[in-house]
Amino acid sequence: MSLVSAALFGLLQALTEFLPVSSTAHLLVFGELLGHSLDDRRFRAFVTIIQAGTTLAVLVYFRADIARLVAAAARGLARGRPFGTPEARLGWYIVLGTVPAALAGKLLEHRIEALGNWVIAGSLVALGLVLLAAERLASHRRRVEDVGAGDALLIGVAQALALVPGSSRSGTTITGGMLLGFTREAAARFSFLLSVPITLAAGAYKLWSTVPDLRGEAAWTVATVVGTVVSAVAGYLVIDWLLAWLRTRTTYVFVVWRLAAGAAIAALILSGVLPAGAEAPPPPPPALHAAP
């Protein structure tokens, strides 16, 4: 792993983690094309650890929102009124929305990791079409302040669907939010906030389990540090850009991106460049770290 490749992977992680296009699919394809086998424990550790950079980007970008929600939830709990204020309610709704993905990740992790590359290609296309439907049919009127318990639970179920490789955590949650009538920006903002608990918990576990694979591998360790720093800095910029984009523009560009990526992966499978099955399990999804 050269430092240039490490930086490119970090940039790719940042772009595809937050855009609704599936980071798993892109990391898998580019890894194979650049000659990195997923059977290599060092490469799998690299892919997992650089995802911590995008988690850090979310925490830094939304630090004020996160601090406000946590403080409001704690004050409400101390006063015996956990849902007493809108911010306290939103904080607890984020916790509620985290439950489906946490349960699904625990129960289905190994089965999901056994899915092959055809599933990735199919997920890219199928959920790209669902995103298209959401874009065309949604009312795009509701704000983050309008999130209720039912909304949080349904978007949480959408987040759990992102365990299927190729789905994209941001893609499923933004699509789910739009189908519930939220504006594109509100759906994205809630998607980012909803990602915080699951990525922190799952990310800590994955870091603890994969860091030992780089022990004694100086070159890979340096490359991993470079990739993580690039993913953190680029991730911050991508979040800011995406929210600005969704204020005034549609998600059609991401629909086209998903369809093209799905078709490209299918072509690579048919041409023998990528294996059709799951001889080597795909890297864990950035957002959930358990199986996009």
mmCIF file of C-alpha atoms in Angstrom, residues 2-292:
data_model
loop_
_atom_site.group_PDB
_atom_site.id
_atom_site.type_symbol
_atom_site.label_atom_id
_atom_site.label_comp_id
_atom_site.label_asym_id
_atom_site.label_seq_id
_atom_site.Cartn_x
_atom_site.Cartn_y
_atom_site.Cartn_z
ATOM 1 C CA SER A 2 1.682 3.161 -1.209
ATOM 2 C CA LEU A 3 0.963 6.480 0.482
ATOM 3 C CA VAL A 4 -0.663 7.765 -2.712
ATOM 4 C CA SER A 5 -2.988 4.757 -2.777
ATOM 5 C CA ALA A 6 -3.714 5.232 0.926
ATOM 6 C CA ALA A 7 -4.688 8.857 0.333
ATOM 7 C CA LEU A 8 -6.892 7.862 -2.609
ATOM 8 C CA PHE A 9 -8.655 5.244 -0.495
ATOM 9 C CA GLY A 10 -9.168 7.811 2.249
ATOM 10 C CA LEU A 11 -10.685 10.248 -0.244
ATOM 11 C CA LEU A 12 -12.886 7.500 -1.688
ATOM 12 C CA GLN A 13 -14.041 6.533 1.808
ATOM 13 C CA ALA A 14 -15.005 10.136 2.569
ATOM 14 C CA LEU A 15 -16.892 10.622 -0.689
ATOM 15 C CA THR A 16 -18.827 7.370 -0.679
ATOM 16 C CA GLU A 17 -19.507 7.176 3.072
ATOM 17 C CA PHE A 18 -21.633 10.305 3.094
ATOM 18 C CA LEU A 19 -23.000 10.394 -0.441
ATOM 19 C CA PRO A 20 -25.859 7.894 -0.920
ATOM 20 C CA VAL A 21 -23.846 5.638 -3.237
ATOM 21 C CA SER A 22 -22.365 2.860 -0.999
ATOM 22 C CA SER A 23 -18.794 2.973 0.229
ATOM 23 C CA THR A 24 -18.578 -0.833 0.453
ATOM 24 C CA ALA A 25 -19.107 -1.231 -3.264
ATOM 25 C CA HIS A 26 -16.533 1.397 -4.194
ATOM 26 C CA LEU A 27 -13.862 0.262 -1.733
ATOM 27 C CA LEU A 28 -14.319 -3.324 -2.886
ATOM 28 C CA VAL A 29 -14.026 -2.560 -6.598
ATOM 29 C CA PHE A 30 -11.085 -0.167 -6.313
ATOM 30 C CA GLY A 31 -9.311 -2.512 -3.930
ATOM 31 C CA GLU A 32 -9.587 -5.354 -6.410
ATOM 32 C CA LEU A 33 -8.573 -3.164 -9.341
ATOM 33 C CA LEU A 34 -5.500 -1.918 -7.456
ATOM 34 C CA GLY A 35 -4.480 -5.475 -6.623
ATOM 35 C CA HIS A 36 -5.412 -5.592 -2.939
ATOM 36 C CA SER A 37 -7.017 -8.866 -1.931
ATOM 37 C CA LEU A 38 -9.648 -8.876 0.781
ATOM 38 C CA ASP A 39 -8.037 -12.075 1.995
ATOM 39 C CA ASP A 40 -5.115 -9.911 3.138
ATOM 40 C CA ARG A 41 -5.732 -9.151 6.828
ATOM 41 C CA ARG A 42 -3.654 -5.955 6.532
ATOM 42 C CA PHE A 43 -5.850 -4.560 3.767
ATOM 43 C CA ARG A 44 -9.030 -5.464 5.633
ATOM 44 C CA ALA A 45 -7.658 -3.740 8.737
ATOM 45 C CA PHE A 46 -6.741 -0.691 6.649
ATOM 46 C CA VAL A 47 -10.251 -0.461 5.179
ATOM 47 C CA THR A 48 -11.846 -0.787 8.609
ATOM 48 C CA ILE A 49 -9.619 1.731 10.390
ATOM 49 C CA ILE A 50 -9.849 4.524 7.812
ATOM 50 C CA GLN A 51 -13.602 4.492 8.438
ATOM 51 C CA ALA A 52 -12.815 5.977 11.844
ATOM 52 C CA GLY A 53 -11.805 9.128 9.988
ATOM 53 C CA THR A 54 -15.297 9.683 8.610
ATOM 54 C CA THR A 55 -16.799 8.962 12.023
ATOM 55 C CA LEU A 56 -14.554 11.699 13.451
ATOM 56 C CA ALA A 57 -15.704 14.040 10.669
ATOM 57 C CA VAL A 58 -19.351 13.588 11.735
ATOM 58 C CA LEU A 59 -18.511 14.205 15.388
ATOM 59 C CA VAL A 60 -16.586 17.389 14.615
ATOM 60 C CA TYR A 61 -19.053 18.786 12.098
ATOM 61 C CA PHE A 62 -22.104 18.208 14.298
ATOM 62 C CA ARG A 63 -20.339 18.769 17.627
ATOM 63 C CA ALA A 64 -22.647 21.628 18.646
ATOM 64 C CA ASP A 65 -25.806 19.685 17.740
ATOM 65 C CA ILE A 66 -24.571 16.549 19.499
ATOM 66 C CA ALA A 67 -23.614 18.457 22.657
ATOM 67 C CA ARG A 68 -26.981 20.219 22.706
ATOM 68 C CA LEU A 69 -28.987 17.011 22.246
ATOM 69 C CA VAL A 70 -27.004 15.082 24.858
ATOM 70 C CA ALA A 71 -27.306 17.927 27.380
ATOM 71 C CA ALA A 72 -31.052 18.282 26.755
ATOM 72 C CA ALA A 73 -31.651 14.551 27.099
ATOM 73 C CA ALA A 74 -29.616 14.415 30.317
ATOM 74 C CA ARG A 75 -31.442 17.419 31.821
ATOM 75 C CA GLY A 76 -34.811 15.960 30.908
ATOM 76 C CA LEU A 77 -33.896 12.637 32.469
ATOM 77 C CA ALA A 78 -32.651 14.314 35.663
ATOM 78 C CA ARG A 79 -35.898 16.269 35.961
ATOM 79 C CA GLY A 80 -38.070 13.228 35.351
ATOM 80 C CA ARG A 81 -39.259 14.642 32.015
ATOM 81 C CA PRO A 82 -37.116 12.880 29.372
ATOM 82 C CA PHE A 83 -39.330 14.154 26.530
ATOM 83 C CA GLY A 84 -39.952 17.576 27.992
ATOM 84 C CA THR A 85 -38.269 19.620 25.262
ATOM 85 C CA PRO A 86 -37.971 19.204 21.475
ATOM 86 C CA GLU A 87 -34.196 18.716 21.713
ATOM 87 C CA ALA A 88 -34.529 16.117 24.466
ATOM 88 C CA ARG A 89 -37.109 14.245 22.391
ATOM 89 C CA LEU A 90 -34.878 14.300 19.326
ATOM 90 C CA GLY A 91 -31.967 12.940 21.366
ATOM 91 C CA TRP A 92 -34.033 9.989 22.586
ATOM 92 C CA TYR A 93 -35.505 9.420 19.127
ATOM 93 C CA ILE A 94 -31.964 9.030 17.810
ATOM 94 C CA VAL A 95 -31.382 6.363 20.443
ATOM 95 C CA LEU A 96 -34.631 4.669 19.380
ATOM 96 C CA GLY A 97 -33.627 4.787 15.720
ATOM 97 C CA THR A 98 -30.333 3.097 16.536
ATOM 98 C CA VAL A 99 -31.989 -0.049 17.932
ATOM 99 C CA PRO A 100 -32.988 -1.788 14.637
ATOM 100 C CA ALA A 101 -29.503 -1.611 13.134
ATOM 101 C CA ALA A 102 -27.843 -2.662 16.391
ATOM 102 C CA LEU A 103 -30.070 -5.737 16.663
ATOM 103 C CA ALA A 104 -29.809 -6.642 12.989
ATOM 104 C CA GLY A 105 -26.044 -6.215 12.992
ATOM 105 C CA LYS A 106 -25.662 -8.517 15.961
ATOM 106 C CA LEU A 107 -27.982 -11.209 14.604
ATOM 107 C CA LEU A 108 -27.050 -11.166 10.919
ATOM 108 C CA GLU A 109 -23.420 -10.045 10.738
ATOM 109 C CA HIS A 110 -21.886 -13.327 9.574
ATOM 110 C CA ARG A 111 -24.688 -14.116 7.132
ATOM 111 C CA ILE A 112 -24.407 -10.694 5.550
ATOM 112 C CA GLU A 113 -20.638 -10.979 5.204
ATOM 113 C CA ALA A 114 -21.210 -14.145 3.153
ATOM 114 C CA LEU A 115 -23.112 -12.272 0.435
ATOM 115 C CA GLY A 116 -21.397 -12.001 -2.929
ATOM 116 C CA ASN A 117 -20.721 -9.264 -5.420
ATOM 117 C CA TRP A 118 -23.940 -9.827 -7.341
ATOM 118 C CA VAL A 119 -25.765 -8.713 -4.216
ATOM 119 C CA ILE A 120 -23.712 -5.510 -4.175
ATOM 120 C CA ALA A 121 -24.507 -4.793 -7.831
ATOM 121 C CA GLY A 122 -28.193 -5.582 -7.300
ATOM 122 C CA SER A 123 -28.420 -3.422 -4.175
ATOM 123 C CA LEU A 124 -26.860 -0.464 -5.941
ATOM 124 C CA VAL A 125 -29.422 -0.652 -8.732
ATOM 125 C CA ALA A 126 -32.500 -1.589 -6.690
ATOM 126 C CA LEU A 127 -32.042 1.046 -4.011
ATOM 127 C CA GLY A 128 -31.064 3.591 -6.641
ATOM 128 C CA LEU A 129 -34.524 3.076 -8.126
ATOM 129 C CA VAL A 130 -36.101 3.430 -4.680
ATOM 130 C CA LEU A 131 -34.214 6.705 -4.220
ATOM 131 C CA LEU A 132 -35.590 7.823 -7.593
ATOM 132 C CA ALA A 133 -39.123 6.992 -6.447
ATOM 133 C CA ALA A 134 -38.600 8.884 -3.176
ATOM 134 C CA GLU A 135 -37.323 11.909 -5.055
ATOM 135 C CA ARG A 136 -40.350 11.983 -7.338
ATOM 136 C CA LEU A 137 -43.078 11.092 -4.833
ATOM 137 C CA ALA A 138 -41.993 12.749 -1.556
ATOM 138 C CA SER A 139 -43.535 16.014 -0.368
ATOM 139 C CA HIS A 140 -40.172 17.426 0.861
ATOM 140 C CA ARG A 141 -41.834 19.613 3.506
ATOM 141 C CA ARG A 142 -40.968 18.297 6.966
ATOM 142 C CA ARG A 143 -37.999 19.501 9.060
ATOM 143 C CA VAL A 144 -35.745 17.774 11.573
ATOM 144 C CA GLU A 145 -37.822 19.334 14.360
ATOM 145 C CA ASP A 146 -40.818 17.339 13.061
ATOM 146 C CA VAL A 147 -39.209 13.928 13.688
ATOM 147 C CA GLY A 148 -41.429 11.725 15.846
ATOM 148 C CA ALA A 149 -40.939 8.331 17.449
ATOM 149 C CA GLY A 150 -42.486 6.537 14.480
ATOM 150 C CA ASP A 151 -40.270 8.425 12.051
ATOM 151 C CA ALA A 152 -37.138 7.601 14.041
ATOM 152 C CA LEU A 153 -38.046 3.916 14.193
ATOM 153 C CA LEU A 154 -38.813 3.669 10.468
ATOM 154 C CA ILE A 155 -35.616 5.490 9.485
ATOM 155 C CA GLY A 156 -33.806 3.210 11.938
ATOM 156 C CA VAL A 157 -35.192 0.201 10.055
ATOM 157 C CA ALA A 158 -33.905 1.805 6.850
ATOM 158 C CA GLN A 159 -30.500 2.125 8.519
ATOM 159 C CA ALA A 160 -30.593 -1.586 9.334
ATOM 160 C CA LEU A 161 -31.186 -2.349 5.637
ATOM 161 C CA ALA A 162 -27.795 -0.767 4.968
ATOM 162 C CA LEU A 163 -26.203 -3.883 6.432
ATOM 163 C CA VAL A 164 -26.707 -5.401 2.977
ATOM 164 C CA PRO A 165 -23.533 -4.615 1.000
ATOM 165 C CA GLY A 166 -24.125 -2.047 -1.720
ATOM 166 C CA SER A 167 -27.087 -0.430 0.021
ATOM 167 C CA SER A 168 -25.356 2.590 1.629
ATOM 168 C CA ARG A 169 -26.284 3.682 5.139
ATOM 169 C CA SER A 170 -26.676 7.299 4.113
ATOM 170 C CA GLY A 171 -28.589 6.180 1.026
ATOM 171 C CA THR A 172 -31.174 4.103 2.877
ATOM 172 C CA THR A 173 -31.698 6.633 5.667
ATOM 173 C CA ILE A 174 -31.927 9.673 3.389
ATOM 174 C CA THR A 175 -34.334 7.763 1.146
ATOM 175 C CA GLY A 176 -36.380 6.707 4.164
ATOM 176 C CA GLY A 177 -36.504 10.271 5.435
ATOM 177 C CA MET A 178 -37.663 11.620 2.088
ATOM 178 C CA LEU A 179 -40.367 8.942 1.806
ATOM 179 C CA LEU A 180 -41.651 10.176 5.169
ATOM 180 C CA GLY A 181 -41.965 13.680 3.741
ATOM 181 C CA PHE A 182 -38.783 15.310 5.049
ATOM 182 C CA THR A 183 -36.828 17.780 2.975
ATOM 183 C CA ARG A 184 -33.658 16.465 1.403
ATOM 184 C CA GLU A 185 -31.464 18.472 3.787
ATOM 185 C CA ALA A 186 -33.492 17.454 6.852
ATOM 186 C CA ALA A 187 -33.323 13.788 5.838
ATOM 187 C CA ALA A 188 -29.541 14.049 5.414
ATOM 188 C CA ARG A 189 -29.043 15.921 8.686
ATOM 189 C CA PHE A 190 -31.053 13.371 10.663
ATOM 190 C CA SER A 191 -29.186 10.591 8.837
ATOM 191 C CA PHE A 192 -25.851 11.984 10.022
ATOM 192 C CA LEU A 193 -27.037 12.423 13.617
ATOM 193 C CA LEU A 194 -28.533 8.931 13.611
ATOM 194 C CA SER A 195 -25.180 7.499 12.524
ATOM 195 C CA VAL A 196 -23.332 8.737 15.622
ATOM 196 C CA PRO A 197 -24.267 6.073 18.219
ATOM 197 C CA ILE A 198 -23.909 3.074 15.920
ATOM 198 C CA THR A 199 -20.664 4.180 14.307
ATOM 199 C CA LEU A 200 -19.065 5.003 17.648
ATOM 200 C CA ALA A 201 -19.998 1.682 19.225
ATOM 201 C CA ALA A 202 -19.328 -0.538 16.227
ATOM 202 C CA GLY A 203 -16.265 1.477 15.224
ATOM 203 C CA ALA A 204 -14.665 1.067 18.652
ATOM 204 C CA TYR A 205 -15.221 -2.688 18.481
ATOM 205 C CA LYS A 206 -13.809 -2.959 14.971
ATOM 206 C CA LEU A 207 -10.769 -0.870 15.847
ATOM 207 C CA TRP A 208 -10.067 -3.042 18.865
ATOM 208 C CA SER A 209 -10.322 -6.209 16.774
ATOM 209 C CA THR A 210 -8.379 -5.092 13.687
ATOM 210 C CA VAL A 211 -5.526 -2.923 14.999
ATOM 211 C CA PRO A 212 -3.520 -6.031 16.024
ATOM 212 C CA ASP A 213 -3.445 -7.095 12.346
ATOM 213 C CA LEU A 214 -1.091 -4.177 11.640
ATOM 214 C CA ARG A 215 1.302 -4.962 14.472
ATOM 215 C CA GLY A 216 4.833 -5.169 13.090
ATOM 216 C CA GLU A 217 3.693 -3.791 9.703
ATOM 217 C CA ALA A 218 5.319 -0.349 9.665
ATOM 218 C CA ALA A 219 4.478 0.496 6.036
ATOM 219 C CA TRP A 220 0.847 -0.508 6.427
ATOM 220 C CA THR A 221 0.591 1.397 9.698
ATOM 221 C CA VAL A 222 1.826 4.620 8.087
ATOM 222 C CA ALA A 223 -0.501 4.106 5.126
ATOM 223 C CA THR A 224 -3.419 3.570 7.509
ATOM 224 C CA VAL A 225 -2.658 6.798 9.372
ATOM 225 C CA VAL A 226 -2.521 8.700 6.063
ATOM 226 C CA GLY A 227 -5.775 7.168 4.845
ATOM 227 C CA THR A 228 -7.528 7.935 8.123
ATOM 228 C CA VAL A 229 -6.405 11.584 8.188
ATOM 229 C CA VAL A 230 -7.468 12.083 4.567
ATOM 230 C CA SER A 231 -10.868 10.467 5.197
ATOM 231 C CA ALA A 232 -11.441 12.711 8.235
ATOM 232 C CA VAL A 233 -10.545 15.990 6.507
ATOM 233 C CA ALA A 234 -12.272 15.125 3.239
ATOM 234 C CA GLY A 235 -15.263 13.731 5.119
ATOM 235 C CA TYR A 236 -15.822 17.044 6.896
ATOM 236 C CA LEU A 237 -15.786 18.872 3.569
ATOM 237 C CA VAL A 238 -18.109 16.327 1.942
ATOM 238 C CA ILE A 239 -20.698 16.702 4.719
ATOM 239 C CA ASP A 240 -20.695 20.469 4.292
ATOM 240 C CA TRP A 241 -20.953 20.179 0.518
ATOM 241 C CA LEU A 242 -23.752 17.581 0.595
ATOM 242 C CA LEU A 243 -25.953 19.584 2.963
ATOM 243 C CA ALA A 244 -25.491 22.685 0.804
ATOM 244 C CA TRP A 245 -26.248 20.686 -2.346
ATOM 245 C CA LEU A 246 -29.459 19.193 -0.932
ATOM 246 C CA ARG A 247 -30.794 22.606 0.086
ATOM 247 C CA THR A 248 -31.378 23.563 -3.527
ATOM 248 C CA ARG A 249 -30.856 20.452 -5.663
ATOM 249 C CA THR A 250 -32.279 16.960 -6.125
ATOM 250 C CA THR A 251 -30.683 13.541 -5.572
ATOM 251 C CA TYR A 252 -30.959 12.515 -9.234
ATOM 252 C CA VAL A 253 -27.192 12.676 -9.699
ATOM 253 C CA PHE A 254 -26.793 9.986 -7.013
ATOM 254 C CA VAL A 255 -29.468 7.842 -8.656
ATOM 255 C CA VAL A 256 -27.463 7.906 -11.889
ATOM 256 C CA TRP A 257 -24.251 7.232 -9.942
ATOM 257 C CA ARG A 258 -25.763 4.150 -8.252
ATOM 258 C CA LEU A 259 -27.146 2.731 -11.485
ATOM 259 C CA ALA A 260 -23.825 3.248 -13.271
ATOM 260 C CA ALA A 261 -21.850 1.706 -10.382
ATOM 261 C CA GLY A 262 -24.164 -1.316 -10.269
ATOM 262 C CA ALA A 263 -23.826 -1.826 -14.005
ATOM 263 C CA ALA A 264 -20.034 -1.449 -13.792
ATOM 264 C CA ILE A 265 -19.739 -4.061 -11.037
ATOM 265 C CA ALA A 266 -21.970 -6.454 -12.989
ATOM 266 C CA ALA A 267 -19.740 -5.985 -16.035
ATOM 267 C CA LEU A 268 -16.612 -6.629 -13.968
ATOM 268 C CA ILE A 269 -18.158 -9.832 -12.599
ATOM 269 C CA LEU A 270 -19.174 -11.055 -16.049
ATOM 270 C CA SER A 271 -15.709 -10.290 -17.417
ATOM 271 C CA GLY A 272 -14.043 -12.214 -14.589
ATOM 272 C CA VAL A 273 -12.306 -9.215 -13.006
ATOM 273 C CA LEU A 274 -14.374 -9.563 -9.829
ATOM 274 C CA PRO A 275 -15.541 -12.858 -8.300
ATOM 275 C CA ALA A 276 -19.282 -13.443 -8.386
ATOM 276 C CA GLY A 277 -19.437 -15.180 -5.032
ATOM 277 C CA ALA A 278 -18.104 -14.398 -1.603
ATOM 278 C CA GLU A 279 -14.807 -16.245 -1.571
ATOM 279 C CA ALA A 280 -13.558 -13.183 0.252
ATOM 280 C CA PRO A 281 -16.124 -11.314 2.333
ATOM 281 C CA PRO A 282 -16.611 -7.631 1.555
ATOM 282 C CA PRO A 283 -15.231 -4.996 3.893
ATOM 283 C CA PRO A 284 -17.578 -3.941 6.695
ATOM 284 C CA PRO A 285 -19.877 -1.066 5.851
ATOM 285 C CA PRO A 286 -18.580 2.364 6.925
ATOM 286 C CA ALA A 287 -21.566 3.433 8.702
ATOM 287 C CA LEU A 288 -22.406 0.296 10.640
ATOM 288 C CA HIS A 289 -19.061 -1.503 10.692
ATOM 289 C CA ALA A 290 -20.856 -4.801 10.817
ATOM 290 C CA ALA A 291 -21.497 -5.791 7.391
ATOM 291 C CA PRO A 292 -23.376 -0.536 3.368
#
